[in-house]
Amino acid sequence: MNNLMNKKFIEYSTNSGYKSDYVESFMKKNDLLPKEYRFRRSALDVLLKESNKKIIDFVKDTYQQKEHKNKLAQISKILNPKKNAPKYFTENDLANDLAHWFNTFINLNEVIAPNFFVGDTIQIPVIGSLFGNAQVGLHKGKEINKINIHPKYANCHAIESKQGSSMGLMRLFVPSKNVDRTADNRFSIAQDKKSKIVWLGYLEPQSNGKFNIIDRSYSTGKIIGTLVENINLSWSAEIKALYYPNIYNI
Protein backbone atom coordinates (compact mmCIF):
# COMPACT_ATOMS: atom_id res chain seq x y z
CA MET A 1 0.00 0.00 0.00
CA ASN A 2 1.55 3.32 -1.07
CA ASN A 3 1.58 6.51 0.98
CA LEU A 4 -1.40 8.08 -0.81
CA MET A 5 -3.59 4.99 -0.39
CA ASN A 6 -2.44 4.74 3.23
CA LYS A 7 -3.57 8.31 3.97
CA LYS A 8 -6.88 7.87 2.14
CA PHE A 9 -7.61 4.63 4.03
CA ILE A 10 -6.93 6.27 7.40
CA GLU A 11 -9.00 9.32 6.43
CA TYR A 12 -11.94 7.18 5.31
CA SER A 13 -11.77 5.01 8.44
CA THR A 14 -11.60 7.92 10.88
CA ASN A 15 -14.50 9.64 9.08
CA SER A 16 -16.44 6.40 9.60
CA GLY A 17 -16.00 6.64 13.35
CA TYR A 18 -12.80 4.69 14.01
CA LYS A 19 -9.99 6.23 16.04
CA SER A 20 -6.85 6.93 14.00
CA ASP A 21 -4.63 5.16 16.57
CA TYR A 22 -6.72 2.00 16.22
CA VAL A 23 -6.62 2.17 12.41
CA GLU A 24 -2.84 2.60 12.33
CA SER A 25 -2.39 -0.22 14.86
CA PHE A 26 -4.56 -2.51 12.71
CA MET A 27 -2.60 -1.60 9.59
CA LYS A 28 0.73 -2.20 11.31
CA LYS A 29 -0.41 -5.58 12.60
CA ASN A 30 -1.42 -6.63 9.09
CA ASP A 31 1.71 -5.16 7.48
CA LEU A 32 -0.28 -2.60 5.46
CA LEU A 33 1.76 0.47 6.27
CA PRO A 34 4.63 1.58 4.03
CA LYS A 35 8.07 0.84 5.41
CA GLU A 36 9.21 3.98 7.19
CA TYR A 37 12.19 3.97 9.52
CA ARG A 38 11.68 7.08 11.54
CA PHE A 39 14.09 7.65 14.39
CA ARG A 40 12.55 7.10 17.83
CA ARG A 41 13.81 10.03 19.86
CA SER A 42 12.04 8.68 22.96
CA ALA A 43 14.28 5.59 22.86
CA LEU A 44 17.39 7.76 22.78
CA ASP A 45 16.11 9.90 25.65
CA VAL A 46 15.59 6.79 27.80
CA LEU A 47 19.21 5.65 27.37
CA LEU A 48 20.68 9.12 27.81
CA LYS A 49 18.79 9.48 31.09
CA GLU A 50 19.76 5.96 32.20
CA SER A 51 23.45 6.64 31.57
CA ASN A 52 23.46 10.30 32.63
CA LYS A 53 24.87 11.32 29.24
CA LYS A 54 24.14 13.97 26.64
CA ILE A 55 24.29 14.04 22.84
CA ILE A 56 27.47 16.10 22.98
CA ASP A 57 29.15 13.27 24.92
CA PHE A 58 28.24 10.85 22.12
CA VAL A 59 29.58 13.20 19.46
CA LYS A 60 32.88 13.80 21.30
CA ASP A 61 33.42 10.08 21.94
CA THR A 62 32.52 8.93 18.43
CA TYR A 63 33.74 11.45 15.86
CA GLN A 64 36.87 13.45 15.18
CA GLN A 65 36.96 16.96 16.60
CA LYS A 66 36.79 18.58 13.18
CA GLU A 67 33.47 16.72 12.56
CA HIS A 68 31.73 17.75 15.80
CA LYS A 69 29.91 20.86 14.53
CA ASN A 70 28.71 19.13 11.35
CA LYS A 71 27.59 15.97 13.19
CA LEU A 72 25.61 17.95 15.75
CA ALA A 73 23.79 19.70 12.91
CA GLN A 74 23.10 16.38 11.13
CA ILE A 75 21.83 14.76 14.33
CA SER A 76 19.60 17.75 15.03
CA LYS A 77 17.96 17.31 11.61
CA ILE A 78 17.20 13.67 12.45
CA LEU A 79 15.86 14.43 15.95
CA ASN A 80 13.81 17.37 14.65
CA PRO A 81 12.79 16.17 11.19
CA LYS A 82 11.36 18.36 8.46
CA LYS A 83 9.31 16.86 5.65
CA ASN A 84 11.32 16.00 2.50
CA ALA A 85 14.52 17.51 3.92
CA PRO A 86 17.66 16.03 2.26
CA LYS A 87 19.76 13.74 4.45
CA TYR A 88 23.40 12.83 4.09
CA PHE A 89 23.57 11.23 7.54
CA THR A 90 20.58 8.92 7.89
CA GLU A 91 18.53 7.49 10.76
CA ASN A 92 20.24 4.14 10.25
CA ASP A 93 23.69 5.75 10.36
CA LEU A 94 22.87 7.42 13.66
CA ALA A 95 21.28 4.27 15.08
CA ASN A 96 24.35 2.17 14.27
CA ASP A 97 26.75 4.68 15.83
CA LEU A 98 24.59 5.12 18.94
CA ALA A 99 24.23 1.36 19.47
CA HIS A 100 28.00 0.88 19.31
CA TRP A 101 28.60 3.80 21.70
CA PHE A 102 26.05 2.79 24.33
CA ASN A 103 27.23 -0.83 24.36
CA THR A 104 30.74 0.26 25.34
CA PHE A 105 29.62 1.46 28.76
CA ILE A 106 25.94 1.08 29.64
CA ASN A 107 25.10 -1.69 32.12
CA LEU A 108 21.91 -3.41 30.98
CA ASN A 109 20.69 -6.99 30.66
CA GLU A 110 20.07 -6.39 26.97
CA VAL A 111 22.47 -5.56 24.15
CA ILE A 112 21.42 -2.34 22.45
CA ALA A 113 20.84 -3.08 18.77
CA PRO A 114 20.41 -0.37 16.10
CA ASN A 115 16.74 -1.27 15.67
CA PHE A 116 16.15 -0.11 19.24
CA PHE A 117 16.21 3.41 17.81
CA VAL A 118 14.31 2.78 14.58
CA GLY A 119 12.32 -0.35 15.43
CA ASP A 120 8.68 -0.68 14.44
CA THR A 121 6.76 -0.73 17.73
CA ILE A 122 3.40 0.49 18.94
CA GLN A 123 2.00 1.22 22.39
CA ILE A 124 -0.71 -0.62 24.32
CA PRO A 125 -2.23 0.35 27.70
CA VAL A 126 -1.45 -1.38 31.00
CA ILE A 127 -4.98 -1.33 32.38
CA GLY A 128 -4.57 -3.14 35.70
CA SER A 129 -2.44 -4.95 38.28
CA LEU A 130 -2.64 -8.58 39.40
CA PHE A 131 -2.36 -9.18 43.16
CA GLY A 132 -1.68 -12.22 45.34
CA ASN A 133 -5.37 -13.08 45.73
CA ALA A 134 -5.66 -13.56 41.92
CA GLN A 135 -7.80 -10.43 41.65
CA VAL A 136 -7.03 -7.65 39.20
CA GLY A 137 -7.21 -4.04 40.31
CA LEU A 138 -8.21 -1.97 37.29
CA HIS A 139 -6.43 1.32 36.72
CA LYS A 140 -8.25 4.57 36.13
CA GLY A 141 -7.34 7.74 34.28
CA LYS A 142 -3.71 8.72 34.74
CA GLU A 143 -2.98 5.39 36.47
CA ILE A 144 -3.07 3.77 33.01
CA ASN A 145 0.41 3.80 31.50
CA LYS A 146 1.55 2.47 28.14
CA ILE A 147 4.29 0.11 27.01
CA ASN A 148 5.89 -0.47 23.62
CA ILE A 149 5.03 -3.80 22.07
CA HIS A 150 5.41 -5.80 18.86
CA PRO A 151 2.75 -4.88 16.24
CA LYS A 152 1.28 -8.40 16.36
CA TYR A 153 -0.14 -7.49 19.79
CA ALA A 154 -1.60 -4.17 18.59
CA ASN A 155 -5.14 -5.04 19.70
CA CYS A 156 -4.13 -6.19 23.20
CA HIS A 157 -4.21 -4.68 26.67
CA ALA A 158 -1.77 -5.61 29.45
CA ILE A 159 -2.01 -6.60 33.11
CA GLU A 160 1.09 -6.14 35.30
CA SER A 161 1.83 -8.62 38.08
CA LYS A 162 2.30 -7.27 41.59
CA GLN A 163 2.84 -10.74 43.04
CA GLY A 164 6.18 -11.38 44.69
CA SER A 165 7.02 -14.46 42.62
CA SER A 166 6.31 -12.76 39.28
CA MET A 167 6.72 -9.05 39.95
CA GLY A 168 6.56 -7.03 36.74
CA LEU A 169 5.35 -9.88 34.53
CA MET A 170 3.01 -8.63 31.80
CA ARG A 171 0.02 -10.67 30.66
CA LEU A 172 -1.57 -9.65 27.35
CA PHE A 173 -5.19 -10.16 26.33
CA VAL A 174 -7.62 -8.86 23.73
CA PRO A 175 -10.24 -6.77 25.57
CA SER A 176 -13.78 -8.11 25.37
CA LYS A 177 -17.25 -6.89 26.33
CA ASN A 178 -18.72 -10.38 26.19
CA VAL A 179 -18.04 -13.90 27.44
CA ASP A 180 -15.49 -15.21 24.95
CA ARG A 181 -15.81 -18.97 24.55
CA THR A 182 -12.23 -19.23 23.31
CA ALA A 183 -11.23 -18.32 26.88
CA ASP A 184 -12.93 -21.45 28.28
CA ASN A 185 -10.52 -24.01 29.75
CA ARG A 186 -7.67 -21.53 29.37
CA PHE A 187 -5.76 -19.16 31.61
CA SER A 188 -7.98 -16.11 31.26
CA ILE A 189 -9.11 -12.84 32.75
CA ALA A 190 -12.81 -12.54 33.61
CA GLN A 191 -15.22 -10.34 35.57
CA ASP A 192 -17.78 -11.70 38.03
CA LYS A 193 -21.12 -10.26 36.92
CA LYS A 194 -22.47 -9.85 40.46
CA SER A 195 -19.47 -8.63 42.47
CA LYS A 196 -17.70 -6.90 39.53
CA ILE A 197 -14.42 -8.46 40.74
CA VAL A 198 -11.96 -9.15 37.92
CA TRP A 199 -10.19 -12.49 38.30
CA LEU A 200 -7.20 -14.07 36.61
CA GLY A 201 -7.05 -17.85 36.60
CA TYR A 202 -8.02 -21.02 34.75
CA LEU A 203 -11.58 -20.56 33.46
CA GLU A 204 -13.71 -23.68 33.84
CA PRO A 205 -17.25 -23.66 32.31
CA GLN A 206 -20.07 -25.52 34.09
CA SER A 207 -23.10 -27.35 32.66
CA ASN A 208 -25.45 -24.75 34.15
CA GLY A 209 -23.83 -21.97 32.12
CA LYS A 210 -21.86 -20.61 35.05
CA PHE A 211 -18.10 -20.73 35.67
CA ASN A 212 -15.47 -21.75 38.19
CA ILE A 213 -12.14 -19.95 38.25
CA ILE A 214 -9.38 -22.34 39.23
CA ASP A 215 -5.94 -21.72 40.68
CA ARG A 216 -3.91 -24.07 38.47
CA SER A 217 -0.12 -24.44 38.39
CA TYR A 218 1.57 -23.07 35.27
CA SER A 219 4.43 -25.54 35.85
CA THR A 220 2.56 -28.83 36.38
CA GLY A 221 -1.02 -28.10 35.33
CA LYS A 222 -2.22 -29.48 38.66
CA ILE A 223 -5.09 -27.79 40.49
CA ILE A 224 -4.00 -25.85 43.57
CA GLY A 225 -7.47 -24.73 44.60
CA THR A 226 -10.68 -22.99 43.53
CA LEU A 227 -10.62 -19.20 43.55
CA VAL A 228 -14.35 -18.71 43.05
CA GLU A 229 -17.10 -21.03 41.84
CA ASN A 230 -20.51 -21.08 40.21
CA ILE A 231 -20.47 -17.46 39.04
CA ASN A 232 -21.93 -15.64 36.06
CA LEU A 233 -19.52 -13.56 34.00
CA SER A 234 -19.82 -10.09 32.50
CA TRP A 235 -16.96 -10.80 30.13
CA SER A 236 -13.91 -13.01 29.69
CA ALA A 237 -10.74 -12.99 27.58
CA GLU A 238 -7.94 -15.49 27.05
CA ILE A 239 -4.37 -14.60 28.06
CA LYS A 240 -2.54 -14.42 24.74
CA ALA A 241 1.05 -13.89 25.89
CA LEU A 242 3.15 -13.16 28.95
CA TYR A 243 6.65 -11.81 29.33
CA TYR A 244 8.96 -9.71 31.46
CA PRO A 245 9.51 -6.26 29.87
CA ASN A 246 13.03 -5.13 29.01
CA ILE A 247 14.55 -1.90 27.73
CA TYR A 248 12.84 -2.42 24.37
CA ASN A 249 9.39 -2.10 25.96
CA ILE A 250 9.94 1.24 27.73
GROMACS .gro file of N, CA and C in nm, residues 15-137:
model
  369
   15ASN      N    1  -1.322   0.899   0.938
   15ASN     CA    2  -1.450   0.964   0.908
   15ASN      C    3  -1.568   0.870   0.933
   16SER      N    4  -1.539   0.739   0.935
   16SER     CA    5  -1.644   0.640   0.960
   16SER      C    6  -1.660   0.609   1.108
   17GLY      N    7  -1.582   0.679   1.191
   17GLY     CA    8  -1.600   0.664   1.335
   17GLY      C    9  -1.490   0.590   1.408
   18TYR      N   10  -1.389   0.540   1.336
   18TYR     CA   11  -1.280   0.469   1.401
   18TYR      C   12  -1.173   0.568   1.444
   19LYS      N   13  -1.108   0.539   1.556
   19LYS     CA   14  -0.999   0.623   1.604
   19LYS      C   15  -0.875   0.599   1.517
   20SER      N   16  -0.801   0.705   1.488
   20SER     CA   17  -0.685   0.693   1.400
   20SER      C   18  -0.579   0.601   1.459
   21ASP      N   19  -0.562   0.603   1.593
   21ASP     CA   20  -0.463   0.516   1.657
   21ASP      C   21  -0.497   0.369   1.634
   22TYR      N   22  -0.629   0.338   1.643
   22TYR     CA   23  -0.672   0.200   1.622
   22TYR      C   24  -0.648   0.159   1.477
   23VAL      N   25  -0.679   0.249   1.383
   23VAL     CA   26  -0.662   0.217   1.241
   23VAL      C   27  -0.515   0.191   1.209
   24GLU      N   28  -0.426   0.278   1.260
   24GLU     CA   29  -0.284   0.260   1.233
   24GLU      C   30  -0.232   0.133   1.298
   25SER      N   31  -0.280   0.101   1.419
   25SER     CA   32  -0.239  -0.022   1.486
   25SER      C   33  -0.282  -0.144   1.404
   26PHE      N   34  -0.406  -0.141   1.353
   26PHE     CA   35  -0.456  -0.251   1.271
   26PHE      C   36  -0.371  -0.267   1.145
   27MET      N   37  -0.337  -0.155   1.082
   27MET     CA   38  -0.260  -0.160   0.959
   27MET      C   39  -0.118  -0.209   0.984
   28LYS      N   40  -0.060  -0.170   1.096
   28LYS     CA   41   0.073  -0.220   1.131
   28LYS      C   42   0.070  -0.370   1.154
   29LYS      N   43  -0.031  -0.415   1.229
   29LYS     CA   44  -0.041  -0.558   1.260
   29LYS      C   45  -0.051  -0.641   1.133
   30ASN      N   46  -0.120  -0.590   1.034
   30ASN     CA   47  -0.142  -0.663   0.909
   30ASN      C   48  -0.044  -0.622   0.799
   31ASP      N   49   0.062  -0.552   0.840
   31ASP     CA   50   0.171  -0.516   0.748
   31ASP      C   51   0.119  -0.437   0.628
   32LEU      N   52   0.030  -0.340   0.653
   32LEU     CA   53  -0.028  -0.260   0.546
   32LEU      C   54   0.035  -0.122   0.535
   33LEU      N   55   0.113  -0.085   0.632
   33LEU     CA   56   0.176   0.047   0.627
   33LEU      C   57   0.303   0.043   0.543
   34PRO      N   58   0.337   0.153   0.476
   34PRO     CA   59   0.463   0.158   0.403
   34PRO      C   60   0.579   0.152   0.501
   35LYS      N   61   0.691   0.101   0.455
   35LYS     CA   62   0.807   0.084   0.541
   35LYS      C   63   0.876   0.218   0.564
   36GLU      N   64   0.858   0.273   0.681
   36GLU     CA   65   0.921   0.398   0.719
   36GLU      C   66   1.005   0.374   0.842
   37TYR      N   67   1.129   0.421   0.840
   37TYR     CA   68   1.219   0.397   0.952
   37TYR      C   69   1.251   0.530   1.020
   38ARG      N   70   1.150   0.583   1.083
   38ARG     CA   71   1.168   0.708   1.154
   38ARG      C   72   1.244   0.684   1.284
   39PHE      N   73   1.329   0.777   1.318
   39PHE     CA   74   1.409   0.765   1.439
   39PHE      C   75   1.321   0.788   1.561
   40ARG      N   76   1.335   0.698   1.660
   40ARG     CA   77   1.255   0.710   1.783
   40ARG      C   78   1.335   0.790   1.886
   41ARG      N   79   1.308   0.918   1.892
   41ARG     CA   80   1.381   1.003   1.986
   41ARG      C   81   1.357   0.960   2.131
   42SER      N   82   1.236   0.911   2.159
   42SER     CA   83   1.204   0.868   2.296
   42SER      C   84   1.296   0.756   2.343
   43ALA      N   85   1.336   0.667   2.251
   43ALA     CA   86   1.428   0.559   2.286
   43ALA      C   87   1.565   0.614   2.323
   44LEU      N   88   1.611   0.711   2.247
   44LEU     CA   89   1.739   0.776   2.278
   44LEU      C   90   1.733   0.847   2.412
   45ASP      N   91   1.625   0.917   2.438
   45ASP     CA   92   1.611   0.990   2.565
   45ASP      C   93   1.617   0.897   2.685
   46VAL      N   94   1.557   0.778   2.671
   46VAL     CA   95   1.559   0.679   2.780
   46VAL      C   96   1.703   0.640   2.814
   47LEU      N   97   1.783   0.610   2.713
   47LEU     CA   98   1.921   0.565   2.737
   47LEU      C   99   2.010   0.679   2.785
   48LEU      N  100   1.989   0.798   2.733
   48LEU     CA  101   2.068   0.912   2.781
   48LEU      C  102   2.041   0.939   2.928
   49LYS      N  103   1.914   0.929   2.968
   49LYS     CA  104   1.879   0.948   3.109
   49LYS      C  105   1.936   0.837   3.195
   50GLU      N  106   1.926   0.712   3.146
   50GLU     CA  107   1.976   0.596   3.220
   50GLU      C  108   2.126   0.607   3.245
   51SER      N  109   2.199   0.658   3.148
   51SER     CA  110   2.345   0.664   3.157
   51SER      C  111   2.398   0.800   3.200
   52ASN      N  112   2.307   0.895   3.223
   52ASN     CA  113   2.346   1.030   3.263
   52ASN      C  114   2.441   1.093   3.160
   53LYS      N  115   2.405   1.078   3.034
   53LYS     CA  116   2.487   1.132   2.924
   53LYS      C  117   2.406   1.231   2.842
   54LYS      N  118   2.477   1.304   2.756
   54LYS     CA  119   2.414   1.397   2.664
   54LYS      C  120   2.463   1.369   2.522
   55ILE      N  121   2.392   1.424   2.424
   55ILE     CA  122   2.429   1.404   2.284
   55ILE      C  123   2.571   1.450   2.258
   56ILE      N  124   2.612   1.559   2.321
   56ILE     CA  125   2.747   1.610   2.298
   56ILE      C  126   2.852   1.509   2.343
   57ASP      N  127   2.821   1.431   2.448
   57ASP     CA  128   2.915   1.327   2.492
   57ASP      C  129   2.932   1.221   2.384
   58PHE      N  130   2.820   1.183   2.321
   58PHE     CA  131   2.824   1.085   2.212
   58PHE      C  132   2.908   1.137   2.097
   59VAL      N  133   2.885   1.261   2.059
   59VAL     CA  134   2.958   1.320   1.946
   59VAL      C  135   3.108   1.325   1.975
   60LYS      N  136   3.146   1.369   2.094
   60LYS     CA  137   3.288   1.380   2.130
   60LYS      C  138   3.357   1.244   2.135
   61ASP      N  139   3.283   1.141   2.181
   61ASP     CA  140   3.342   1.008   2.194
   61ASP      C  141   3.350   0.933   2.062
   62THR      N  142   3.269   0.974   1.964
   62THR     CA  143   3.252   0.893   1.843
   62THR      C  144   3.321   0.952   1.720
   63TYR      N  145   3.325   1.083   1.709
   63TYR     CA  146   3.374   1.145   1.586
   63TYR      C  147   3.496   1.234   1.612
   64GLN      N  148   3.571   1.258   1.507
   64GLN     CA  149   3.687   1.345   1.518
   64GLN      C  150   3.643   1.488   1.549
   65GLN      N  151   3.732   1.562   1.615
   65GLN     CA  152   3.696   1.696   1.660
   65GLN      C  153   3.651   1.786   1.545
   66LYS      N  154   3.714   1.773   1.431
   66LYS     CA  155   3.679   1.858   1.318
   66LYS      C  156   3.537   1.828   1.264
   67GLU      N  157   3.481   1.711   1.303
   67GLU     CA  158   3.347   1.672   1.256
   67GLU      C  159   3.236   1.713   1.354
   68HIS      N  160   3.273   1.756   1.474
   68HIS     CA  161   3.173   1.775   1.580
   68HIS      C  162   3.060   1.869   1.538
   69LYS      N  163   3.093   1.986   1.486
   69LYS     CA  164   2.991   2.086   1.453
   69LYS      C  165   2.896   2.031   1.346
   70ASN      N  166   2.953   1.967   1.243
   70ASN     CA  167   2.871   1.913   1.135
   70ASN      C  168   2.782   1.798   1.184
   71LYS      N  169   2.837   1.711   1.270
   71LYS     CA  170   2.759   1.597   1.319
   71LYS      C  171   2.643   1.643   1.408
   72LEU      N  172   2.668   1.743   1.491
   72LEU     CA  173   2.561   1.795   1.575
   72LEU      C  174   2.447   1.850   1.490
   73ALA      N  175   2.481   1.916   1.381
   73ALA     CA  176   2.379   1.970   1.291
   73ALA      C  177   2.302   1.857   1.222
   74GLN      N  178   2.375   1.752   1.179
   74GLN     CA  179   2.310   1.638   1.113
   74GLN      C  180   2.218   1.562   1.209
   75ILE      N  181   2.264   1.545   1.332
   75ILE     CA  182   2.183   1.476   1.433
   75ILE      C  183   2.059   1.556   1.466
   76SER      N  184   2.074   1.689   1.474
   76SER     CA  185   1.960   1.775   1.503
   76SER      C  186   1.852   1.762   1.396
   77LYS      N  187   1.892   1.746   1.270
   77LYS     CA  188   1.796   1.731   1.161
   77LYS      C  189   1.718   1.599   1.175
   78ILE      N  190   1.786   1.496   1.227
   78ILE     CA  191   1.720   1.367   1.245
   78ILE      C  192   1.625   1.371   1.365
   79LEU      N  193   1.669   1.436   1.474
   79LEU     CA  194   1.586   1.443   1.595
   79LEU      C  195   1.471   1.542   1.581
   80ASN      N  196   1.486   1.637   1.490
   80ASN     CA  197   1.381   1.737   1.465
   80ASN      C  198   1.352   1.740   1.315
   81PRO      N  199   1.292   1.633   1.265
   81PRO     CA  200   1.279   1.617   1.119
   81PRO      C  201   1.185   1.717   1.054
   82LYS      N  202   1.221   1.755   0.930
   82LYS     CA  203   1.136   1.836   0.846
   82LYS      C  204   1.102   1.756   0.721
   83LYS      N  205   0.979   1.766   0.676
   83LYS     CA  206   0.931   1.686   0.565
   83LYS      C  207   1.014   1.710   0.439
   84ASN      N  208   1.058   1.600   0.378
   84ASN     CA  209   1.132   1.600   0.250
   84ASN      C  210   1.267   1.670   0.257
   85ALA      N  211   1.319   1.689   0.379
   85ALA     CA  212   1.452   1.751   0.392
   85ALA      C  213   1.559   1.651   0.347
   86PRO      N  214   1.660   1.696   0.270
   86PRO     CA  215   1.766   1.603   0.226
   86PRO      C  216   1.850   1.555   0.345
   87LYS      N  217   1.896   1.432   0.336
   87LYS     CA  218   1.976   1.374   0.445
   87LYS      C  219   2.101   1.309   0.389
   88TYR      N  220   2.215   1.345   0.446
   88TYR     CA  221   2.340   1.283   0.409
   88TYR      C  222   2.391   1.191   0.521
   89PHE      N  223   2.331   1.207   0.636
   89PHE     CA  224   2.357   1.123   0.754
   89PHE      C  225   2.220   1.073   0.797
   90THR      N  226   2.194   0.944   0.777
   90THR     CA  227   2.058   0.892   0.789
   90THR      C  228   2.026   0.843   0.930
   91GLU      N  229   1.898   0.809   0.951
   91GLU     CA  230   1.853   0.749   1.076
   91GLU      C  231   1.929   0.620   1.107
   92ASN      N  232   1.951   0.540   1.004
   92ASN     CA  233   2.024   0.414   1.025
   92ASN      C  234   2.169   0.438   1.061
   93ASP      N  235   2.231   0.540   1.001
   93ASP     CA  236   2.369   0.575   1.036
   93ASP      C  237   2.378   0.613   1.184
   94LEU      N  238   2.287   0.698   1.226
   94LEU     CA  239   2.287   0.742   1.366
   94LEU      C  240   2.259   0.626   1.460
   95ALA      N  241   2.163   0.542   1.423
   95ALA     CA  242   2.128   0.427   1.508
   95ALA      C  243   2.246   0.332   1.525
   96ASN      N  244   2.318   0.305   1.419
   96ASN     CA  245   2.435   0.217   1.427
   96ASN      C  246   2.543   0.275   1.518
   97ASP      N  247   2.571   0.404   1.502
   97ASP     CA  248   2.675   0.468   1.583
   97ASP      C  249   2.634   0.474   1.731
   98LEU      N  250   2.508   0.505   1.756
   98LEU     CA  251   2.459   0.512   1.894
   98LEU      C  252   2.464   0.375   1.961
   99ALA      N  253   2.423   0.271   1.890
   99ALA     CA  254   2.423   0.136   1.947
   99ALA      C  255   2.565   0.096   1.987
  100HIS      N  256   2.660   0.121   1.900
  100HIS     CA  257   2.800   0.088   1.931
  100HIS      C  258   2.848   0.167   2.053
  101TRP      N  259   2.814   0.294   2.059
  101TRP     CA  260   2.860   0.380   2.170
  101TRP      C  261   2.800   0.336   2.302
  102PHE      N  262   2.669   0.318   2.307
  102PHE     CA  263   2.605   0.279   2.433
  102PHE      C  264   2.655   0.144   2.484
  103ASN      N  265   2.680   0.051   2.393
  103ASN     CA  266   2.723  -0.083   2.436
  103ASN      C  267   2.864  -0.085   2.494
  104THR      N  268   2.939   0.023   2.477
  104THR     CA  269   3.074   0.026   2.534
  104THR      C  270   3.074   0.058   2.684
  105PHE      N  271   2.959   0.107   2.735
  105PHE     CA  272   2.962   0.146   2.876
  105PHE      C  273   2.832   0.120   2.954
  106ILE      N  274   2.718   0.116   2.888
  106ILE     CA  275   2.594   0.108   2.964
  106ILE      C  276   2.574  -0.033   3.019
  107ASN      N  277   2.525  -0.040   3.142
  107ASN     CA  278   2.510  -0.169   3.212
  107ASN      C  279   2.364  -0.212   3.212
  108LEU      N  280   2.328  -0.292   3.111
  108LEU     CA  281   2.191  -0.341   3.098
  108LEU      C  282   2.193  -0.491   3.075
  109ASN      N  283   2.079  -0.556   3.095
  109ASN     CA  284   2.069  -0.699   3.066
  109ASN      C  285   2.056  -0.728   2.918
  110GLU      N  286   2.028  -0.624   2.840
  110GLU     CA  287   2.007  -0.639   2.697
  110GLU      C  288   2.117  -0.565   2.620
  111VAL      N  289   2.158  -0.625   2.507
  111VAL     CA  290   2.247  -0.556   2.415
  111VAL      C  291   2.163  -0.456   2.336
  112ILE      N  292   2.214  -0.335   2.321
  112ILE     CA  293   2.142  -0.234   2.245
  112ILE      C  294   2.173  -0.252   2.097
  113ALA      N  295   2.070  -0.289   2.021
  113ALA     CA  296   2.084  -0.308   1.877
  113ALA      C  297   2.038  -0.181   1.806
  114PRO      N  298   2.084  -0.158   1.683
  114PRO     CA  299   2.041  -0.037   1.610
  114PRO      C  300   1.891  -0.024   1.597
  115ASN      N  301   1.820  -0.137   1.584
  115ASN     CA  302   1.674  -0.127   1.567
  115ASN      C  303   1.602  -0.082   1.693
  116PHE      N  304   1.675  -0.070   1.805
  116PHE     CA  305   1.615  -0.011   1.924
  116PHE      C  306   1.573   0.132   1.896
  117PHE      N  307   1.647   0.200   1.810
  117PHE     CA  308   1.621   0.341   1.781
  117PHE      C  309   1.529   0.361   1.661
  118VAL      N  310   1.515   0.262   1.577
  118VAL     CA  311   1.431   0.278   1.458
  118VAL      C  312   1.332   0.163   1.444
  119GLY      N  313   1.318   0.082   1.549
  119GLY     CA  314   1.232  -0.035   1.543
  119GLY      C  315   1.085   0.003   1.527
  120ASP      N  316   1.009  -0.090   1.468
  120ASP     CA  317   0.868  -0.068   1.444
  120ASP      C  318   0.787  -0.120   1.562
  121THR      N  319   0.754  -0.033   1.655
  121THR     CA  320   0.676  -0.073   1.773
  121THR      C  321   0.554   0.017   1.787
  122ILE      N  322   0.456  -0.031   1.862
  122ILE     CA  323   0.340   0.049   1.894
  122ILE      C  324   0.320   0.042   2.045
  123GLN      N  325   0.226   0.120   2.095
  123GLN     CA  326   0.200   0.122   2.239
  123GLN      C  327   0.063   0.063   2.270
  124ILE      N  328   0.056  -0.012   2.381
  124ILE     CA  329  -0.071  -0.062   2.432
  124ILE      C  330  -0.083  -0.021   2.579
  125PRO      N  331  -0.206  -0.009   2.631
  125PRO     CA  332  -0.223   0.035   2.770
  125PRO      C  333  -0.208  -0.079   2.870
  126VAL      N  334  -0.147  -0.047   2.985
  126VAL     CA  335  -0.145  -0.138   3.100
  126VAL      C  336  -0.263  -0.098   3.187
  127ILE      N  337  -0.369  -0.178   3.183
  127ILE     CA  338  -0.498  -0.133   3.238
  127ILE      C  339  -0.525  -0.184   3.380
  128GLY      N  340  -0.433  -0.263   3.436
  128GLY     CA  341  -0.457  -0.314   3.570
  128GLY      C  342  -0.338  -0.387   3.628
  129SER      N  343  -0.351  -0.424   3.757
  129SER     CA  344  -0.244  -0.495   3.828
  129SER      C  345  -0.302  -0.622   3.891
  130LEU      N  346  -0.225  -0.731   3.881
  130LEU     CA  347  -0.264  -0.858   3.940
  130LEU      C  348  -0.202  -0.871   4.078
  131PHE      N  349  -0.284  -0.906   4.179
  131PHE     CA  350  -0.236  -0.918   4.316
  131PHE      C  351  -0.238  -1.063   4.362
  132GLY      N  352  -0.189  -1.087   4.483
  132GLY     CA  353  -0.168  -1.222   4.534
  132GLY      C  354  -0.294  -1.302   4.557
  133ASN      N  355  -0.410  -1.237   4.557
  133ASN     CA  356  -0.537  -1.308   4.573
  133ASN      C  357  -0.600  -1.343   4.438
  134ALA      N  358  -0.523  -1.328   4.329
  134ALA     CA  359  -0.566  -1.356   4.192
  134ALA      C  360  -0.669  -1.258   4.140
  135GLN      N  361  -0.688  -1.147   4.211
  135GLN     CA  362  -0.780  -1.043   4.165
  135GLN      C  363  -0.701  -0.931   4.096
  136VAL      N  364  -0.766  -0.871   3.998
  136VAL     CA  365  -0.703  -0.765   3.920
  136VAL      C  366  -0.763  -0.631   3.961
  137GLY      N  367  -0.678  -0.541   4.004
  137GLY     CA  368  -0.721  -0.404   4.031
  137GLY      C  369  -0.710  -0.322   3.905
   0.00000   0.00000   0.00000
